[in-house]
Every structure is written in structure tokens, then in C-alpha cells.
């Protein structure tokens, strides 16, 4: 994973303005998030964002590209996440080791947020991020329930 340091704030804003994850954020809130509390990384095709059991607890919001999520032992895909979706919320929320691995299907740019940075964000931004995580986790539970029902 390579830290991207030379992308202007305006270019970063252009990217996140297209994503549903940030639809509830004002322009000023998006700018605060990008300038002060997050980092952009490039994950080259076939490289890992993280591996199972790692102690990395960052939340990754996919800006471009796609990651495949899988259990390291079986290498069976659990799912794919693309632009506007996030990954790593379990480790982010509970500060525990990773339970799955995430590998780039194509060159992928992610916005990484640490739990420490989240606590320093203004309350309105912090709450919007939490709301998006809750909504995303709810959607994943819904999809998982549907998948289980189909298998029974």
C-alpha cells in the first residue's frame, strides 16, 4: 500500500463528491475530513489492503477500484467492495485484529481513517461517519440473511 501525498485537496474532493458515502456531508465537512484526519492510499492490483490477523484497525473507504474480501484459510470470496463502500469496520470499531483479508482486484484508492482521528473530528462529522457505518453494516446483515435463506 502506497501513501498518496501529492493529490490536491480539490482532486480529492472531486473524487469523494461522486460517492454516496459522503452525500450527507457539506463541502466544508468533506474538506475538514480530507485535510486533517485521513490519508489516501493506493493499493495496486493483487496487493493486500490488509491480511487476516493483522493489528491494523483503520477503516478504509473505497474511492476508486475494488477490493475482494475473503477468509485467508479458504480463499473463498466473502464479498467485494467498490467505490463508496467501506471495509475494516470490525477492527476499526473494536480495535481488534482483522478477521478477513482484503485484496485489490484492480488498482484501488482508499481513504483511511483511524479511530483516534475519528475522536478528534468535529461531532457532526463523527456522527455522520458513524451513521454511514451503521447503515452499511445493516445492509451487509440484510444481504447475509438473504444469502442464508437461499441456501436453506
XYZ file of C-alpha atoms in Angstrom:
152
model
C 0.000 0.000 0.000
C 1.414 3.356 -1.028
C 0.561 6.620 0.724
C -0.606 9.193 -1.834
C 0.709 12.576 -0.792
C 0.593 14.607 -3.999
C -3.139 14.589 -4.732
C -4.549 18.074 -4.295
C -7.471 18.641 -1.974
C -9.540 19.764 -4.955
C -8.880 16.465 -6.768
C -9.705 14.524 -3.588
C -12.944 16.484 -3.260
C -13.803 15.704 -6.892
C -13.436 12.008 -6.123
C -15.433 11.901 -2.888
C -18.161 14.198 -4.223
C -19.202 11.328 -6.531
C -19.663 8.826 -3.705
C -22.868 8.142 -1.796
C -20.904 7.658 1.438
C -20.284 11.428 1.543
C -23.689 12.591 0.271
C -24.789 13.855 3.705
C -21.557 15.805 4.274
C -21.320 19.504 3.462
C -18.440 20.701 1.320
C -16.776 22.192 4.402
C -17.124 18.895 6.320
C -15.612 16.949 3.417
C -12.715 19.354 3.312
C -12.078 19.071 7.077
C -12.104 15.293 6.813
C -9.663 15.216 3.905
C -7.244 17.866 5.114
C -6.913 16.932 8.751
C -7.945 13.437 9.633
C -7.398 10.949 6.842
C -4.880 9.561 4.361
C -5.254 8.312 0.814
C -3.535 5.094 -0.211
C -3.062 3.307 -3.499
C -3.383 -0.454 -3.345
C -2.007 -1.897 -6.573
C -3.837 -4.731 -8.310
C -3.383 -8.058 -6.490
C -1.845 -6.359 -3.424
C -3.415 -6.570 0.016
C -5.085 -3.723 1.875
C -4.779 -5.954 4.937
C -4.497 -9.617 5.877
C -6.362 -11.667 8.432
C -4.979 -11.398 11.979
C -3.145 -8.102 11.337
C -3.461 -5.470 14.053
C -4.299 -2.627 11.640
C -7.546 -1.027 12.841
C -8.067 1.603 10.145
C -11.374 1.944 8.351
C -10.960 2.052 4.578
C -13.461 3.833 2.354
C -13.018 2.778 -1.265
C -12.747 5.798 -3.548
C -11.857 4.057 -6.807
C -11.275 0.429 -7.746
C -12.459 -2.704 -5.966
C -11.352 -5.000 -3.151
C -12.234 -8.628 -2.675
C -12.798 -9.810 0.885
C -12.003 -13.407 1.765
C -11.105 -15.770 4.563
C -7.373 -16.373 4.294
C -7.634 -20.080 5.016
C -10.128 -20.953 2.273
C -9.521 -18.103 -0.200
C -13.279 -18.180 -0.905
C -14.637 -14.722 -1.638
C -16.917 -13.400 1.062
C -17.688 -10.281 -0.931
C -16.452 -7.369 -2.991
C -16.437 -3.693 -2.053
C -16.272 -0.827 -4.513
C -16.410 2.957 -4.635
C -18.395 4.479 -1.786
C -18.294 1.309 0.301
C -16.036 0.615 3.247
C -14.116 -2.259 4.755
C -12.404 -2.915 8.055
C -15.206 -1.719 10.303
C -14.909 -4.666 12.731
C -11.288 -3.938 13.613
C -11.975 -0.190 13.485
C -14.844 -0.313 15.971
C -13.457 -2.890 18.398
C -9.715 -2.286 17.927
C -9.098 -5.988 17.353
C -7.189 -7.962 14.755
C -8.522 -8.354 11.228
C -10.951 -11.236 10.740
C -10.604 -11.370 6.939
C -8.212 -10.352 4.182
C -8.791 -7.659 1.561
C -7.038 -7.761 -1.814
C -7.244 -5.304 -4.705
C -8.963 -6.638 -7.828
C -7.772 -3.547 -9.690
C -5.668 -0.553 -8.718
C -7.665 0.871 -5.821
C -7.533 4.159 -3.940
C -8.820 4.160 -0.379
C -9.371 6.806 2.252
C -8.043 5.520 5.588
C -9.371 6.777 8.910
C -8.066 5.749 12.316
C -10.280 5.507 15.379
C -8.038 8.110 17.066
C -8.654 10.534 14.186
C -12.392 9.875 14.422
C -12.450 11.021 18.047
C -10.768 14.309 17.043
C -13.265 15.118 14.308
C -15.990 17.666 14.952
C -19.059 15.917 16.401
C -21.236 16.491 13.333
C -18.714 14.790 11.021
C -18.073 11.993 13.501
C -21.792 11.273 13.790
C -22.248 11.219 10.009
C -19.404 8.704 9.659
C -20.917 6.555 12.410
C -24.329 6.722 10.725
C -22.816 5.593 7.405
C -21.004 2.696 9.104
C -24.208 1.591 10.853
C -26.217 1.816 7.618
C -23.537 -0.129 5.725
C -23.344 -2.838 8.370
C -27.135 -3.111 8.368
C -27.110 -3.581 4.591
C -24.463 -6.304 4.905
C -26.553 -8.134 7.522
C -29.580 -7.909 5.227
C -27.594 -9.383 2.310
C -26.175 -12.120 4.532
C -29.650 -13.052 5.788
C -30.889 -13.240 2.200
C -27.906 -15.410 1.241
C -28.535 -17.787 4.172
C -32.235 -18.047 3.319
C -31.399 -19.030 -0.253
C -29.053 -21.792 0.973
C -31.621 -23.330 3.350
